[in-house]
Amino acid sequence: AGYQGMGAQTGGRVVTAPHRKFKKNAPAWYEERHEQQRKAHSSRRIRVEHGIAHLKNWRALARHLGRREHMSDIVQAVAGLLSHQQSASLSRSFRG
């Protein structure tokens, strides 16, 4: 059934650990499933890592000396600037 001790943090969903990988002679279906799960996990993880990297590039987190309640406004402003920057570079790449 999985570990159920974090119900409040996961919205009631059950967190289950992935199946342990075979050491030798894994069936083909298992290798395919393992590869799909690995790619799905890494694609979710890279979005978060890129978001954190963009915040670090703008140095919003390192220079923040203000009050904590204003931090979400700063993060949203950086995200908006980044979104605008990416859409502008994307439109330039389509034109040229």
mmCIF file of N, CA and C in Angstrom:
data_model
loop_
_atom_site.group_PDB
_atom_site.id
_atom_site.type_symbol
_atom_site.label_atom_id
_atom_site.label_comp_id
_atom_site.label_asym_id
_atom_site.label_seq_id
_atom_site.Cartn_x
_atom_site.Cartn_y
_atom_site.Cartn_z
ATOM 1 N N ALA A 1 0.818 -1.196 0.000
ATOM 2 C CA ALA A 1 0.000 0.000 0.000
ATOM 3 C C ALA A 1 0.851 1.244 0.000
ATOM 4 N N GLY A 2 2.059 1.192 0.553
ATOM 5 C CA GLY A 2 2.933 2.349 0.531
ATOM 6 C C GLY A 2 2.943 3.099 1.843
ATOM 7 N N TYR A 3 3.876 3.981 1.971
ATOM 8 C CA TYR A 3 4.030 4.797 3.172
ATOM 9 C C TYR A 3 2.918 5.830 3.214
ATOM 10 N N GLN A 4 2.205 5.914 4.327
ATOM 11 C CA GLN A 4 1.058 6.804 4.424
ATOM 12 C C GLN A 4 1.242 7.870 5.500
ATOM 13 N N GLY A 5 2.435 8.049 6.019
ATOM 14 C CA GLY A 5 2.668 8.976 7.107
ATOM 15 C C GLY A 5 2.689 10.440 6.716
ATOM 16 N N MET A 6 2.729 10.759 5.437
ATOM 17 C CA MET A 6 2.779 12.145 4.990
ATOM 18 C C MET A 6 1.478 12.562 4.326
ATOM 19 N N GLY A 7 0.371 12.054 4.782
ATOM 20 C CA GLY A 7 -0.923 12.334 4.158
ATOM 21 C C GLY A 7 -1.260 13.805 4.084
ATOM 22 N N ALA A 8 -0.897 14.569 5.112
ATOM 23 C CA ALA A 8 -1.218 16.000 5.118
ATOM 24 C C ALA A 8 -0.419 16.748 4.053
ATOM 25 N N GLN A 9 0.834 16.363 3.839
ATOM 26 C CA GLN A 9 1.678 17.049 2.864
ATOM 27 C C GLN A 9 1.386 16.627 1.431
ATOM 28 N N THR A 10 0.857 15.430 1.237
ATOM 29 C CA THR A 10 0.631 14.930 -0.121
ATOM 30 C C THR A 10 -0.821 14.990 -0.533
ATOM 31 N N GLY A 11 -1.646 15.662 0.228
ATOM 32 C CA GLY A 11 -3.057 15.780 -0.129
ATOM 33 C C GLY A 11 -3.800 14.463 -0.033
ATOM 34 N N GLY A 12 -3.364 13.570 0.840
ATOM 35 C CA GLY A 12 -4.034 12.291 1.018
ATOM 36 C C GLY A 12 -3.551 11.200 0.082
ATOM 37 N N ARG A 13 -2.698 11.544 -0.878
ATOM 38 C CA ARG A 13 -2.187 10.528 -1.795
ATOM 39 C C ARG A 13 -1.150 9.659 -1.097
ATOM 40 N N VAL A 14 -1.049 8.433 -1.510
ATOM 41 C CA VAL A 14 -0.093 7.501 -0.928
ATOM 42 C C VAL A 14 1.199 7.573 -1.727
ATOM 43 N N VAL A 15 2.318 7.673 -1.024
ATOM 44 C CA VAL A 15 3.620 7.724 -1.670
ATOM 45 C C VAL A 15 4.200 6.321 -1.675
ATOM 46 N N THR A 16 4.484 5.791 -2.857
ATOM 47 C CA THR A 16 5.081 4.463 -2.953
ATOM 48 C C THR A 16 6.461 4.575 -3.572
ATOM 49 N N ALA A 17 7.371 3.822 -3.030
ATOM 50 C CA ALA A 17 8.727 3.808 -3.574
ATOM 51 C C ALA A 17 8.747 3.010 -4.869
ATOM 52 N N PRO A 18 9.627 3.368 -5.810
ATOM 53 C CA PRO A 18 9.706 2.595 -7.046
ATOM 54 C C PRO A 18 10.229 1.185 -6.775
ATOM 55 N N HIS A 19 9.877 0.276 -7.643
ATOM 56 C CA HIS A 19 10.323 -1.106 -7.522
ATOM 57 C C HIS A 19 11.833 -1.159 -7.684
ATOM 58 N N ARG A 20 12.474 -2.003 -6.896
ATOM 59 C CA ARG A 20 13.926 -2.137 -7.003
ATOM 60 C C ARG A 20 14.291 -2.749 -8.340
ATOM 61 N N LYS A 21 15.364 -2.275 -8.906
ATOM 62 C CA LYS A 21 15.803 -2.745 -10.209
ATOM 63 C C LYS A 21 16.418 -4.140 -10.085
ATOM 64 N N PHE A 22 16.178 -4.963 -11.102
ATOM 65 C CA PHE A 22 16.778 -6.289 -11.146
ATOM 66 C C PHE A 22 18.289 -6.144 -11.250
ATOM 67 N N LYS A 23 19.017 -7.039 -10.582
ATOM 68 C CA LYS A 23 20.469 -6.985 -10.675
ATOM 69 C C LYS A 23 20.962 -7.622 -11.967
ATOM 70 N N LYS A 24 20.327 -8.715 -12.361
ATOM 71 C CA LYS A 24 20.736 -9.420 -13.584
ATOM 72 C C LYS A 24 19.504 -9.873 -14.340
ATOM 73 N N ASN A 25 19.640 -9.965 -15.627
ATOM 74 C CA ASN A 25 18.627 -10.564 -16.505
ATOM 75 C C ASN A 25 17.219 -10.021 -16.266
ATOM 76 N N ALA A 26 17.092 -8.731 -16.307
ATOM 77 C CA ALA A 26 15.766 -8.128 -16.141
ATOM 78 C C ALA A 26 14.934 -8.387 -17.392
ATOM 79 N N PRO A 27 13.640 -8.661 -17.237
ATOM 80 C CA PRO A 27 12.786 -8.864 -18.409
ATOM 81 C C PRO A 27 12.707 -7.585 -19.246
ATOM 82 N N ALA A 28 12.455 -7.738 -20.527
ATOM 83 C CA ALA A 28 12.408 -6.593 -21.441
ATOM 84 C C ALA A 28 11.310 -5.613 -21.040
ATOM 85 N N TRP A 29 10.152 -6.135 -20.613
ATOM 86 C CA TRP A 29 9.054 -5.243 -20.231
ATOM 87 C C TRP A 29 9.432 -4.386 -19.036
ATOM 88 N N TYR A 30 10.232 -4.979 -18.126
ATOM 89 C CA TYR A 30 10.633 -4.237 -16.943
ATOM 90 C C TYR A 30 11.620 -3.134 -17.304
ATOM 91 N N GLU A 31 12.576 -3.453 -18.167
ATOM 92 C CA GLU A 31 13.553 -2.451 -18.597
ATOM 93 C C GLU A 31 12.855 -1.277 -19.274
ATOM 94 N N GLU A 32 11.865 -1.573 -20.112
ATOM 95 C CA GLU A 32 11.127 -0.520 -20.813
ATOM 96 C C GLU A 32 10.353 0.349 -19.816
ATOM 97 N N ARG A 33 9.688 -0.306 -18.863
ATOM 98 C CA ARG A 33 8.927 0.433 -17.851
ATOM 99 C C ARG A 33 9.843 1.286 -16.984
ATOM 100 N N HIS A 34 10.984 0.719 -16.602
ATOM 101 C CA HIS A 34 11.950 1.452 -15.786
ATOM 102 C C HIS A 34 12.451 2.691 -16.533
ATOM 103 N N GLU A 35 12.740 2.540 -17.810
ATOM 104 C CA GLU A 35 13.231 3.660 -18.615
ATOM 105 C C GLU A 35 12.166 4.753 -18.743
ATOM 106 N N GLN A 36 10.907 4.365 -18.928
ATOM 107 C CA GLN A 36 9.818 5.345 -19.022
ATOM 108 C C GLN A 36 9.664 6.108 -17.708
ATOM 109 N N GLN A 37 9.723 5.398 -16.597
ATOM 110 C CA GLN A 37 9.590 6.053 -15.293
ATOM 111 C C GLN A 37 10.760 6.989 -15.021
ATOM 112 N N ARG A 38 11.950 6.554 -15.403
ATOM 113 C CA ARG A 38 13.144 7.377 -15.201
ATOM 114 C C ARG A 38 13.056 8.671 -16.004
ATOM 115 N N LYS A 39 12.616 8.562 -17.267
ATOM 116 C CA LYS A 39 12.488 9.755 -18.106
ATOM 117 C C LYS A 39 11.406 10.689 -17.586
ATOM 118 N N ALA A 40 10.290 10.125 -17.125
ATOM 119 C CA ALA A 40 9.206 10.957 -16.589
ATOM 120 C C ALA A 40 9.675 11.706 -15.345
ATOM 121 N N HIS A 41 10.402 11.021 -14.479
ATOM 122 C CA HIS A 41 10.900 11.655 -13.259
ATOM 123 C C HIS A 41 11.911 12.746 -13.590
ATOM 124 N N SER A 42 12.829 12.464 -14.505
ATOM 125 C CA SER A 42 13.852 13.460 -14.819
ATOM 126 C C SER A 42 13.262 14.671 -15.528
ATOM 127 N N SER A 43 12.209 14.472 -16.330
ATOM 128 C CA SER A 43 11.605 15.626 -17.005
ATOM 129 C C SER A 43 10.879 16.523 -16.013
ATOM 130 N N ARG A 44 10.293 15.947 -14.970
ATOM 131 C CA ARG A 44 9.672 16.769 -13.924
ATOM 132 C C ARG A 44 10.748 17.479 -13.102
ATOM 133 N N ARG A 45 11.811 16.764 -12.796
ATOM 134 C CA ARG A 45 12.872 17.317 -11.959
ATOM 135 C C ARG A 45 13.589 18.475 -12.658
ATOM 136 N N ILE A 46 13.813 18.357 -13.971
ATOM 137 C CA ILE A 46 14.572 19.385 -14.675
ATOM 138 C C ILE A 46 13.821 20.703 -14.714
ATOM 139 N N ARG A 47 12.489 20.661 -14.737
ATOM 140 C CA ARG A 47 11.708 21.908 -14.709
ATOM 141 C C ARG A 47 11.958 22.668 -13.413
ATOM 142 N N VAL A 48 11.978 21.943 -12.316
ATOM 143 C CA VAL A 48 12.221 22.574 -11.018
ATOM 144 C C VAL A 48 13.646 23.103 -10.952
ATOM 145 N N GLU A 49 14.604 22.318 -11.415
ATOM 146 C CA GLU A 49 15.999 22.747 -11.375
ATOM 147 C C GLU A 49 16.229 23.979 -12.234
ATOM 148 N N HIS A 50 15.602 24.031 -13.406
ATOM 149 C CA HIS A 50 15.740 25.212 -14.257
ATOM 150 C C HIS A 50 15.120 26.432 -13.596
ATOM 151 N N GLY A 51 13.979 26.252 -12.947
ATOM 152 C CA GLY A 51 13.353 27.372 -12.244
ATOM 153 C C GLY A 51 14.238 27.927 -11.148
ATOM 154 N N ILE A 52 14.855 27.050 -10.377
ATOM 155 C CA ILE A 52 15.760 27.491 -9.315
ATOM 156 C C ILE A 52 16.982 28.177 -9.913
ATOM 157 N N ALA A 53 17.505 27.635 -11.010
ATOM 158 C CA ALA A 53 18.676 28.235 -11.655
ATOM 159 C C ALA A 53 18.365 29.633 -12.170
ATOM 160 N N HIS A 54 17.177 29.821 -12.737
ATOM 161 C CA HIS A 54 16.813 31.149 -13.231
ATOM 162 C C HIS A 54 16.705 32.144 -12.081
ATOM 163 N N LEU A 55 16.168 31.719 -10.959
ATOM 164 C CA LEU A 55 16.117 32.613 -9.799
ATOM 165 C C LEU A 55 17.523 32.985 -9.342
ATOM 166 N N LYS A 56 18.436 32.025 -9.387
ATOM 167 C CA LYS A 56 19.809 32.316 -8.985
ATOM 168 C C LYS A 56 20.484 33.245 -9.985
ATOM 169 N N ASN A 57 20.183 33.074 -11.280
ATOM 170 C CA ASN A 57 20.763 33.961 -12.285
ATOM 171 C C ASN A 57 20.329 35.403 -12.069
ATOM 172 N N TRP A 58 19.092 35.604 -11.697
ATOM 173 C CA TRP A 58 18.605 36.960 -11.440
ATOM 174 C C TRP A 58 19.069 37.442 -10.064
ATOM 175 N N ARG A 59 19.677 36.580 -9.295
ATOM 176 C CA ARG A 59 20.209 36.878 -7.961
ATOM 177 C C ARG A 59 19.153 37.450 -7.012
ATOM 178 N N ALA A 60 17.918 37.110 -7.272
ATOM 179 C CA ALA A 60 16.837 37.615 -6.421
ATOM 180 C C ALA A 60 16.907 37.002 -5.031
ATOM 181 N N LEU A 61 17.316 35.759 -4.951
ATOM 182 C CA LEU A 61 17.346 35.112 -3.644
ATOM 183 C C LEU A 61 18.574 35.521 -2.836
ATOM 184 N N ALA A 62 19.691 35.745 -3.506
ATOM 185 C CA ALA A 62 20.920 36.080 -2.795
ATOM 186 C C ALA A 62 20.883 37.502 -2.238
ATOM 187 N N ARG A 63 20.241 38.418 -2.950
ATOM 188 C CA ARG A 63 20.243 39.821 -2.543
ATOM 189 C C ARG A 63 19.035 40.206 -1.711
ATOM 190 N N HIS A 64 18.132 39.289 -1.484
ATOM 191 C CA HIS A 64 16.886 39.647 -0.810
ATOM 192 C C HIS A 64 17.163 40.025 0.641
ATOM 193 N N LEU A 65 16.967 41.298 0.943
ATOM 194 C CA LEU A 65 17.167 41.794 2.299
ATOM 195 C C LEU A 65 15.860 42.278 2.912
ATOM 196 N N GLY A 66 14.791 42.191 2.149
ATOM 197 C CA GLY A 66 13.509 42.700 2.608
ATOM 198 C C GLY A 66 12.765 41.704 3.476
ATOM 199 N N ARG A 67 11.509 41.986 3.643
ATOM 200 C CA ARG A 67 10.675 41.154 4.496
ATOM 201 C C ARG A 67 10.240 39.902 3.749
ATOM 202 N N ARG A 68 10.017 38.842 4.489
ATOM 203 C CA ARG A 68 9.639 37.571 3.882
ATOM 204 C C ARG A 68 8.321 37.638 3.144
ATOM 205 N N GLU A 69 7.399 38.451 3.619
ATOM 206 C CA GLU A 69 6.089 38.485 2.967
ATOM 207 C C GLU A 69 6.164 39.108 1.571
ATOM 208 N N HIS A 70 7.253 39.808 1.252
ATOM 209 C CA HIS A 70 7.418 40.381 -0.089
ATOM 210 C C HIS A 70 8.164 39.430 -1.029
ATOM 211 N N MET A 71 8.679 38.334 -0.510
ATOM 212 C CA MET A 71 9.472 37.415 -1.324
ATOM 213 C C MET A 71 8.652 36.815 -2.456
ATOM 214 N N SER A 72 7.395 36.472 -2.219
ATOM 215 C CA SER A 72 6.582 35.880 -3.284
ATOM 216 C C SER A 72 6.374 36.875 -4.416
ATOM 217 N N ASP A 73 6.265 38.170 -4.101
ATOM 218 C CA ASP A 73 6.145 39.191 -5.145
ATOM 219 C C ASP A 73 7.410 39.250 -5.993
ATOM 220 N N ILE A 74 8.563 39.128 -5.344
ATOM 221 C CA ILE A 74 9.829 39.156 -6.074
ATOM 222 C C ILE A 74 9.939 37.941 -6.983
ATOM 223 N N VAL A 75 9.586 36.776 -6.473
ATOM 224 C CA VAL A 75 9.655 35.553 -7.277
ATOM 225 C C VAL A 75 8.721 35.661 -8.475
ATOM 226 N N GLN A 76 7.517 36.187 -8.282
ATOM 227 C CA GLN A 76 6.582 36.347 -9.398
ATOM 228 C C GLN A 76 7.103 37.354 -10.413
ATOM 229 N N ALA A 77 7.729 38.425 -9.955
ATOM 230 C CA ALA A 77 8.285 39.414 -10.875
ATOM 231 C C ALA A 77 9.407 38.813 -11.713
ATOM 232 N N VAL A 78 10.291 38.049 -11.076
ATOM 233 C CA VAL A 78 11.376 37.397 -11.810
ATOM 234 C C VAL A 78 10.814 36.398 -12.807
ATOM 235 N N ALA A 79 9.803 35.638 -12.395
ATOM 236 C CA ALA A 79 9.190 34.665 -13.305
ATOM 237 C C ALA A 79 8.550 35.370 -14.496
ATOM 238 N N GLY A 80 7.912 36.509 -14.265
ATOM 239 C CA GLY A 80 7.317 37.265 -15.365
ATOM 240 C C GLY A 80 8.362 37.796 -16.319
ATOM 241 N N LEU A 81 9.459 38.338 -15.778
ATOM 242 C CA LEU A 81 10.541 38.824 -16.633
ATOM 243 C C LEU A 81 11.164 37.690 -17.431
ATOM 244 N N LEU A 82 11.350 36.565 -16.792
ATOM 245 C CA LEU A 82 11.927 35.412 -17.468
ATOM 246 C C LEU A 82 11.009 34.910 -18.564
ATOM 247 N N SER A 83 9.715 34.858 -18.286
ATOM 248 C CA SER A 83 8.748 34.414 -19.281
ATOM 249 C C SER A 83 8.763 35.345 -20.483
ATOM 250 N N HIS A 84 8.808 36.648 -20.232
ATOM 251 C CA HIS A 84 8.854 37.621 -21.321
ATOM 252 C C HIS A 84 10.139 37.454 -22.128
ATOM 253 N N GLN A 85 11.259 37.256 -21.436
ATOM 254 C CA GLN A 85 12.545 37.080 -22.103
ATOM 255 C C GLN A 85 12.535 35.833 -22.981
ATOM 256 N N GLN A 86 11.990 34.738 -22.470
ATOM 257 C CA GLN A 86 11.960 33.500 -23.237
ATOM 258 C C GLN A 86 11.020 33.601 -24.425
ATOM 259 N N SER A 87 9.869 34.254 -24.267
ATOM 260 C CA SER A 87 8.943 34.379 -25.391
ATOM 261 C C SER A 87 9.525 35.285 -26.461
ATOM 262 N N ALA A 88 10.278 36.319 -26.070
ATOM 263 C CA ALA A 88 10.909 37.197 -27.051
ATOM 264 C C ALA A 88 11.984 36.447 -27.823
ATOM 265 N N SER A 89 12.796 35.653 -27.145
ATOM 266 C CA SER A 89 13.845 34.903 -27.847
ATOM 267 C C SER A 89 13.241 33.806 -28.712
ATOM 268 N N LEU A 90 12.119 33.238 -28.284
ATOM 269 C CA LEU A 90 11.445 32.218 -29.081
ATOM 270 C C LEU A 90 10.874 32.825 -30.355
ATOM 271 N N SER A 91 10.268 34.013 -30.264
ATOM 272 C CA SER A 91 9.703 34.646 -31.453
ATOM 273 C C SER A 91 10.806 35.072 -32.412
ATOM 274 N N ARG A 92 11.967 35.484 -31.885
ATOM 275 C CA ARG A 92 13.098 35.825 -32.754
ATOM 276 C C ARG A 92 13.614 34.598 -33.488
ATOM 277 N N SER A 93 13.623 33.448 -32.836
ATOM 278 C CA SER A 93 14.134 32.237 -33.484
ATOM 279 C C SER A 93 13.195 31.760 -34.583
ATOM 280 N N PHE A 94 11.890 32.008 -34.446
ATOM 281 C CA PHE A 94 10.949 31.629 -35.500
ATOM 282 C C PHE A 94 11.085 32.543 -36.712
ATOM 283 N N ARG A 95 11.383 33.821 -36.485
ATOM 284 C CA ARG A 95 11.507 34.771 -37.594
ATOM 285 C C ARG A 95 12.803 34.583 -38.356
ATOM 286 N N GLY A 96 13.865 34.257 -37.669
ATOM 287 C CA GLY A 96 15.171 34.238 -38.313
ATOM 288 C C GLY A 96 15.642 32.887 -38.492
#
